[in-house]
Coordinates of C-alpha atoms in Angstrom, one line a residue:
X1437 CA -55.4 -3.3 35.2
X1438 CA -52.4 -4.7 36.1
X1439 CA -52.3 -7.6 34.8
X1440 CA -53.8 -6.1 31.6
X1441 CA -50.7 -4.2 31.3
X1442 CA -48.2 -7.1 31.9
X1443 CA -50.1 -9.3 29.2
X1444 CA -49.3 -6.3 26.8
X1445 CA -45.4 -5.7 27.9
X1446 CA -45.1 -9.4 27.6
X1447 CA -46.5 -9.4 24.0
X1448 CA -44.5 -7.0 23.0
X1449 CA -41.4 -8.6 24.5
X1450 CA -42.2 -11.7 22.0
X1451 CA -42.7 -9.5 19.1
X1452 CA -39.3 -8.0 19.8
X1453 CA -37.5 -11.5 19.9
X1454 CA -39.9 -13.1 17.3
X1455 CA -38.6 -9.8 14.5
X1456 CA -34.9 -10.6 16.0
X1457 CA -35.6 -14.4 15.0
X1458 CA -36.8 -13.1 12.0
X1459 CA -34.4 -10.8 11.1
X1460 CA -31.4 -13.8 11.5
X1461 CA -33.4 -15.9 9.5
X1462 CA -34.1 -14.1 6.6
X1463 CA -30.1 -13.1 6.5
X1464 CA -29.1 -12.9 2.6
X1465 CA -28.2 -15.8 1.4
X1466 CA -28.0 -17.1 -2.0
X1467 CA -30.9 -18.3 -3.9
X1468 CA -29.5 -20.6 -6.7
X1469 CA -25.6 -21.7 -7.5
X1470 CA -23.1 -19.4 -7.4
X1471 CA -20.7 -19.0 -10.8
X1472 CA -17.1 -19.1 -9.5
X1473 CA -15.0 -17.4 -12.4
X1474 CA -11.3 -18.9 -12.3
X1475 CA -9.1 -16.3 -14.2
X1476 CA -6.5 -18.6 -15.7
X1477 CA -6.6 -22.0 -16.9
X1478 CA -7.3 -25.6 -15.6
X1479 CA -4.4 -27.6 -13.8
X1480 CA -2.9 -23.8 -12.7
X1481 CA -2.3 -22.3 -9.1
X1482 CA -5.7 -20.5 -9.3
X1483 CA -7.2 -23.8 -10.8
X1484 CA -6.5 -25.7 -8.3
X1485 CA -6.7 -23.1 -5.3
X1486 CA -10.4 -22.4 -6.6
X1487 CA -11.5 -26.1 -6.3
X1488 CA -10.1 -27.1 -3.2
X1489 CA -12.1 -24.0 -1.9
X1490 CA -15.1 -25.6 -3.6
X1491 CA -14.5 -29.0 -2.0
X1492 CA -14.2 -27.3 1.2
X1493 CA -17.3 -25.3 1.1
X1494 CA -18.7 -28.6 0.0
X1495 CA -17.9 -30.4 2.5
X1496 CA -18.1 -29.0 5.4
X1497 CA -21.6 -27.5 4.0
X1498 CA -20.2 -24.0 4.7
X1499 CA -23.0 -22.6 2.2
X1500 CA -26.9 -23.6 1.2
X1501 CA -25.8 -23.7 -2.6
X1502 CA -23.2 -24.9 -4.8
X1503 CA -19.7 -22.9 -6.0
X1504 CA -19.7 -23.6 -9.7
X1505 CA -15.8 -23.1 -11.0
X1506 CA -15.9 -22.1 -14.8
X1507 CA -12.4 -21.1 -16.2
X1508 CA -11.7 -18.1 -18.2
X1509 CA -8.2 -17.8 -19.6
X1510 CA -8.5 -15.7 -22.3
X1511 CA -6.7 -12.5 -22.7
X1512 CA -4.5 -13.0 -19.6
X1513 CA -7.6 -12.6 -17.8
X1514 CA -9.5 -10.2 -19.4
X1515 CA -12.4 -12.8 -20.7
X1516 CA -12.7 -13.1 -16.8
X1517 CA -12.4 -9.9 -15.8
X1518 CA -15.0 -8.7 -18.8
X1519 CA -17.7 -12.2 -17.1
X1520 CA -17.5 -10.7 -13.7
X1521 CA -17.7 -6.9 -14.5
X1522 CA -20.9 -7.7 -17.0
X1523 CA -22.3 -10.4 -14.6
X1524 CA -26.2 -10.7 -15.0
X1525 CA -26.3 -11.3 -11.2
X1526 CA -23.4 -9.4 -9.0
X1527 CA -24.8 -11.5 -5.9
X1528 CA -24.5 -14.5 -7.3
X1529 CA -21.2 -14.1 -9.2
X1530 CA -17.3 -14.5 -7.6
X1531 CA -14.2 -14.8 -9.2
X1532 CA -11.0 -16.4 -8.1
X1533 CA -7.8 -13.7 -9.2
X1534 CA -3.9 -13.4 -10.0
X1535 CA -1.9 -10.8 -10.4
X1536 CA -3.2 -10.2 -13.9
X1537 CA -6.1 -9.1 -12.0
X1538 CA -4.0 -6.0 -11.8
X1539 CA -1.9 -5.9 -14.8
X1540 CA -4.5 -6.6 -17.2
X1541 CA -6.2 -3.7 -16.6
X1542 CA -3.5 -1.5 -17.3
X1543 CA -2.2 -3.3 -20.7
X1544 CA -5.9 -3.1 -21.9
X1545 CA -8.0 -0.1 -20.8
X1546 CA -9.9 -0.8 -23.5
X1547 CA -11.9 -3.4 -21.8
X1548 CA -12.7 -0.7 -19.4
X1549 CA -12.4 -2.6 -15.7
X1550 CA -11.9 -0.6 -12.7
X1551 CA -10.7 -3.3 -10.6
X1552 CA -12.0 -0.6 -7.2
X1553 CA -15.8 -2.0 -8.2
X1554 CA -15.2 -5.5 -7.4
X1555 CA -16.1 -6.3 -3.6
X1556 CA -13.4 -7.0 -1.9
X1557 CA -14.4 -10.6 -0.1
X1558 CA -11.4 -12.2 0.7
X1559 CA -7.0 -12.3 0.0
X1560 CA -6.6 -16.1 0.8
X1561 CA -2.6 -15.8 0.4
X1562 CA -0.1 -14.5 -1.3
X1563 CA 1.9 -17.4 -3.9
X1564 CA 5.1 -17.5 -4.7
X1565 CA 8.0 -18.1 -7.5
X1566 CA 10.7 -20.3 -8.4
X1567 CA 12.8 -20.8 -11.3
X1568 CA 12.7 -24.4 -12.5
X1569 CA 14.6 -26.2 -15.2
X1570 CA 14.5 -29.7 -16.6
X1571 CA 16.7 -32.2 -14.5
X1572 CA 18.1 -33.3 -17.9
X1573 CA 20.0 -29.8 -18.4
X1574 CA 22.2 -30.4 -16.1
X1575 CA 21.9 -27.5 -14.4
X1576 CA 21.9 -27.6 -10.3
X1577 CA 22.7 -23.8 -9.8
X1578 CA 21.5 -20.1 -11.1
X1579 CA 25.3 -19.1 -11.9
X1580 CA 25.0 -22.4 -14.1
X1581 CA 21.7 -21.1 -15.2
X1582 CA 23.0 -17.5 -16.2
X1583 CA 25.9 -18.8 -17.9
X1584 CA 23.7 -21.5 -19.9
X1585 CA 21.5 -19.3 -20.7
X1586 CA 23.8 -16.6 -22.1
X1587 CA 25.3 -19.1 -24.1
X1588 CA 22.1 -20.2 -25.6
X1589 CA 20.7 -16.3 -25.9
X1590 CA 17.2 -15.9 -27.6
X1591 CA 17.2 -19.9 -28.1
X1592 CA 16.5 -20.4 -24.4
X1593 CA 12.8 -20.5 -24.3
X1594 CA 10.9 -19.7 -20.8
X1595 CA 7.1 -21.0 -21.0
X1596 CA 4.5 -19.2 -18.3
X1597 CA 1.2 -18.3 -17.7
X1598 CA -0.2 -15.7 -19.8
X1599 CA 1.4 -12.2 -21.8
X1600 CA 2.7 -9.7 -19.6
X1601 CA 1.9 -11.7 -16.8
X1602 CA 3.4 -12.8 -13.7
X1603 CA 5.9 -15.3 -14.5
X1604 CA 6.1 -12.7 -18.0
X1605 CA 7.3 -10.2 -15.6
X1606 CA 10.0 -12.6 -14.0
X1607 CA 11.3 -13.5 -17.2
X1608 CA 11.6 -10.1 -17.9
X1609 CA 13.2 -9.0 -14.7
X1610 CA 16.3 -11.7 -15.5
X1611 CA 16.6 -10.7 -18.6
X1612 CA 17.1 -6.8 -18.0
X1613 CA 18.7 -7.4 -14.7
X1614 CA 21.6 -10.1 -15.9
X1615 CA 21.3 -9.3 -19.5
X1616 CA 20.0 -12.4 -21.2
X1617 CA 17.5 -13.1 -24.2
X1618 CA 15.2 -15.5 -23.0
X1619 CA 12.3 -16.2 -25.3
X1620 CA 9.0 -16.3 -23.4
X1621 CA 6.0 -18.2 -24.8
X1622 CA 2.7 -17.6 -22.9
X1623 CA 0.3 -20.5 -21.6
X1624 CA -3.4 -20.5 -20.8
X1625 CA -2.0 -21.9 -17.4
X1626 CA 0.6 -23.0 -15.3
X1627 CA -0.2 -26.5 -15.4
X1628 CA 0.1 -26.5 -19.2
X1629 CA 3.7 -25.0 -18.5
X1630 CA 4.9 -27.7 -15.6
X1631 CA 3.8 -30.5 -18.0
X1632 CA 5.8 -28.6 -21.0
X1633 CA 9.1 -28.3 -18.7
X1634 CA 8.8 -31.8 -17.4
X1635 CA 8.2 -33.0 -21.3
X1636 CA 11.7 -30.6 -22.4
X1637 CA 9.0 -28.5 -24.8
X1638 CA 10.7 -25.7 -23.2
X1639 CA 13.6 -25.1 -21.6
X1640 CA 12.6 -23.4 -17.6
X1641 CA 9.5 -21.8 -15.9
X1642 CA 9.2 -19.7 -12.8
X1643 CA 5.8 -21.6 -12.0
X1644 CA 4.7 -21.9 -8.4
X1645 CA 5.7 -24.6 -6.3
X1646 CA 1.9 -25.8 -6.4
X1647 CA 1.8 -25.9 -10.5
X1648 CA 5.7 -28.0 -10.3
X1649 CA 5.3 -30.2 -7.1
X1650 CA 4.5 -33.2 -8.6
X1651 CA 6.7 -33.4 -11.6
X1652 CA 9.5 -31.5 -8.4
X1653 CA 8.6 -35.0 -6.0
X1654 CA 9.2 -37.1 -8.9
X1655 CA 12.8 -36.2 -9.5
X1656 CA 12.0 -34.4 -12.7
X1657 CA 12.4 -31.1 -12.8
X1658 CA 14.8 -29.3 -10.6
X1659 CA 14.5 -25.3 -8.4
X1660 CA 16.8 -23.0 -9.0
X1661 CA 16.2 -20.2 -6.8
X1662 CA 13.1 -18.9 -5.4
X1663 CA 11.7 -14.9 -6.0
X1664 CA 10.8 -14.1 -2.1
X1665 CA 12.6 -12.2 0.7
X1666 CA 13.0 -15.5 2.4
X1667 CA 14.3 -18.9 2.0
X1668 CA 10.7 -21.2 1.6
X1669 CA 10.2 -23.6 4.6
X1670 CA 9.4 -26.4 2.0
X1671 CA 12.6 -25.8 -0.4
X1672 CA 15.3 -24.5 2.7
X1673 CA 17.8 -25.5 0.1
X1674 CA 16.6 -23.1 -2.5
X1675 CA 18.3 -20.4 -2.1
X1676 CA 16.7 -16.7 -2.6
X1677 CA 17.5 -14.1 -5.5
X1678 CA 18.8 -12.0 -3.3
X1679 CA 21.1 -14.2 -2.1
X1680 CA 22.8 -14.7 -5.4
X1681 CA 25.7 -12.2 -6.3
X1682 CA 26.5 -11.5 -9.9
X1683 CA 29.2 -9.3 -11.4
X1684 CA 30.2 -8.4 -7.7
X1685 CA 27.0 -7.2 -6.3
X1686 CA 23.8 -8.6 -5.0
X1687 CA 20.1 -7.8 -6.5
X1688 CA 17.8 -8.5 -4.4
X1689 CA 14.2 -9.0 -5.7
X1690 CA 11.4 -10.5 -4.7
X1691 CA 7.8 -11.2 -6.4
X1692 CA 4.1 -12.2 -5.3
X1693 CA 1.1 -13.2 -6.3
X1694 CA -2.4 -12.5 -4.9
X1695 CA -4.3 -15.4 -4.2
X1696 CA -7.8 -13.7 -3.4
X1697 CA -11.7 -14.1 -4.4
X1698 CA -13.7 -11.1 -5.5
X1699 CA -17.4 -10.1 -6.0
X1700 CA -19.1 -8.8 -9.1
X1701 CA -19.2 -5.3 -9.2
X1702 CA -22.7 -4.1 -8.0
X1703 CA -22.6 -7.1 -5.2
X1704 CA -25.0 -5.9 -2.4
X1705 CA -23.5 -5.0 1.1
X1706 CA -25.3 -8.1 2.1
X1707 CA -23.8 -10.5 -0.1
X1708 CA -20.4 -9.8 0.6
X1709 CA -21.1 -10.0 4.0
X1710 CA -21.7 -13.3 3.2
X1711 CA -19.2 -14.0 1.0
X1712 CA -16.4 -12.6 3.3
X1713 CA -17.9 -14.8 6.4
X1714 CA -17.9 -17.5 4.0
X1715 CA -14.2 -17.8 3.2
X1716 CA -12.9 -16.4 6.6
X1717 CA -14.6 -19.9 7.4
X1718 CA -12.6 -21.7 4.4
X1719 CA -9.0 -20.2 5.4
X1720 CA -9.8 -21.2 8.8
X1721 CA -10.0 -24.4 8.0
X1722 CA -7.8 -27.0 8.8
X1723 CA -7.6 -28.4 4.9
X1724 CA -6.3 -24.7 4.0
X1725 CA -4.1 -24.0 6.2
X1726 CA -2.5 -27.5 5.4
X1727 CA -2.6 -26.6 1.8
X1728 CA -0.9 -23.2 2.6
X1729 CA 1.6 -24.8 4.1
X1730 CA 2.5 -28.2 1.6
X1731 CA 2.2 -25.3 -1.1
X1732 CA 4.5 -22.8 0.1
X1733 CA 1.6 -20.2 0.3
X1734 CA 2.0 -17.1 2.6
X1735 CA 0.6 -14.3 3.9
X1736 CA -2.3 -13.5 6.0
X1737 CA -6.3 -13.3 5.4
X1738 CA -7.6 -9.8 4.5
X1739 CA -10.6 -8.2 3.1
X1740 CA -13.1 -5.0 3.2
X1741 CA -10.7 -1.6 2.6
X1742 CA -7.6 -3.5 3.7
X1743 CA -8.1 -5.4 0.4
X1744 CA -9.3 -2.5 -1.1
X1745 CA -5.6 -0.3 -0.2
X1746 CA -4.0 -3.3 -1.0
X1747 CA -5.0 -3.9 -4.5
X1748 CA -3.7 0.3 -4.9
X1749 CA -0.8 -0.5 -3.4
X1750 CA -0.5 -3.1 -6.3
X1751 CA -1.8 -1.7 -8.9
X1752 CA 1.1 0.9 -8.1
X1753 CA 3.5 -1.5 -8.0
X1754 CA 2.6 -3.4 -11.3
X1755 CA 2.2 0.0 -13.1
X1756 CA 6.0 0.9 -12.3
X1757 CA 7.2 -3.0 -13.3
X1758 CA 4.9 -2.7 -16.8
X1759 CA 6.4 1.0 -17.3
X1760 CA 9.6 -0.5 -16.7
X1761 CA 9.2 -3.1 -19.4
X1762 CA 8.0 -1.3 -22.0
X1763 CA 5.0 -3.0 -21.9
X1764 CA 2.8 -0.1 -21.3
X1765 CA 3.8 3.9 -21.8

């Protein structure tokens, strides 16, 4: 009888560990490739942000199936925003975002996003600003920019990603703050923009250091001053805005852009669980944290309801700056 009942307690103990076995192995998963939406344009920030993710993933086979990139400029991120929120499969759908993640929402409720549905996988950094002008203007300083600039009034033409957008919202910070009439002209992306400064199309851009580097290493274009609360390890010459005192008083101001990847809306629990693991693993990684730092990226990794208070936080923020503008009532 005995050993009767220590053949059963020993079955059981392997149908315990054989359902644990099971359970780990039948984790979720995805099935087929996954369609990695890039809100903004090719040769951008997010562009190229997205695809080293991809060629991370890739090769340090961090997932079972492929991250497809597919850019969608359109409507300063609304064609994106519009993909992901009608996404025939929320599991196997993720979108890199900007700030226009949050700003487009508000300039066009008509397109109806609630940017609290997305899942909230993963904040990879937080990008950065600088004002750049051509090397050819002659211009080394930003008093030497102001007083061009003032000069030049509404002929002074700023190029940048998108309408209302970020570097849209810089251009219009300057120009309220020290009074000038820059024109802005909108881009499908920031690459588009560096290759228009370093061609004199336009006249300056406040693209991140990422989109400018190369035409920046190559002697062609030249930084002015950089939008953050802190001098950039990578540009210690650059001084910050709110360093610079105009008229006898300082102003500082300083301006960010999320960096982050989102699920569909209607992802399962299961698959942003996976997702989340996925690129925790990514910003581990040795290749992105060299990237952050060669690119002048900052800020830490964060997801779940962090994410979640942070994109209310700027949503907040973005809804004063646009109200401020004029750009929305």
């Amino acid at each position: 009888m005995k050993s009767i009942k220590s053949l059963i307690l020993g079955l059981a103990s392997l149908l315990v560990v054989a359902v644990g076995v099971s359970t780990n192995a039948t984790a979720w998963q995805p099935t087929k490739p996954v369609d990695f939406i890039i809100m903004a344009g090719k040769g951008g920030g997010a562009d190229k942000m997205a695809r080293l993710m991809q060629a991370i993933v890739e090769e340090e086979k961090l997932s079972n199936r492929p991250l497809v990139p597919t850019n969608k400029s359109g409507g300063s991120g609304a064609e994106a925003l519009v993909a992901a929120k009608n996404a025939a499969d929320p599991d196997h759908t993720i979108m890199v975002t900007l700030n226009s993640f949050f700003t487009t929402p508000l300039r066009n409720p008509g397109i109806k996003v609630d940017i609290q549905t997305f899942a909230p996988v993963g904040r990879m950094a937080e990008d950065t600003f600088i004002l750049w002008v051509h090397k050819d203007s002659g211009i080394t300083s930003f008093s030497q920019f102001l007083d061009t600039v003032k000069a030049q009034g509404s002929k002074w033409v700023m190029g940048g990603t998108g309408k209302n957008s970020e570097d849209n919202i810089i251009t219009d910070h300057l120009n309220k703050e020290y009074g000038l009439k820059i024109k802005y002209i909108p881009y499908k992306g920031g690459g588009a923009v560096a290759k228009d400064l370093a061609g004199k199309q336009i006249n300056s851009s406040v693209n991140n250091p990422s989109e400018a580097l190369g035409f920046y290493e190559a002697g062609t274009v030249v930084p002015l001053v950089a939008f953050t609360d802190n001098r950039l390890p990578m540009f210690p010459d650059v001084p910050t805005l709110g360093e610079m005192f105009v008229g006898g008083k300082q102003a500082p101001w300083a301006y960010y852009m999320q960096r982050a990847v989102v699920g569909a809306p209607g992802m399962s629990d299961a698959a942003l669980a996976y997702y989340t693991d996925l690129f925790t693993k990514v910003y581990n990684s040795k290749k992105w944290q060299a990237y952050k730092k060669k690119k002048s990226l900052m800020g830490d990794f964060m997801s779940g309801n962090d994410l979640k208070a942070y994109w209310t936080r700027q949503v907040d923020n973005h809804r004063a700056i646009l109200k401020a503008s004029g750009a929305i009532k």
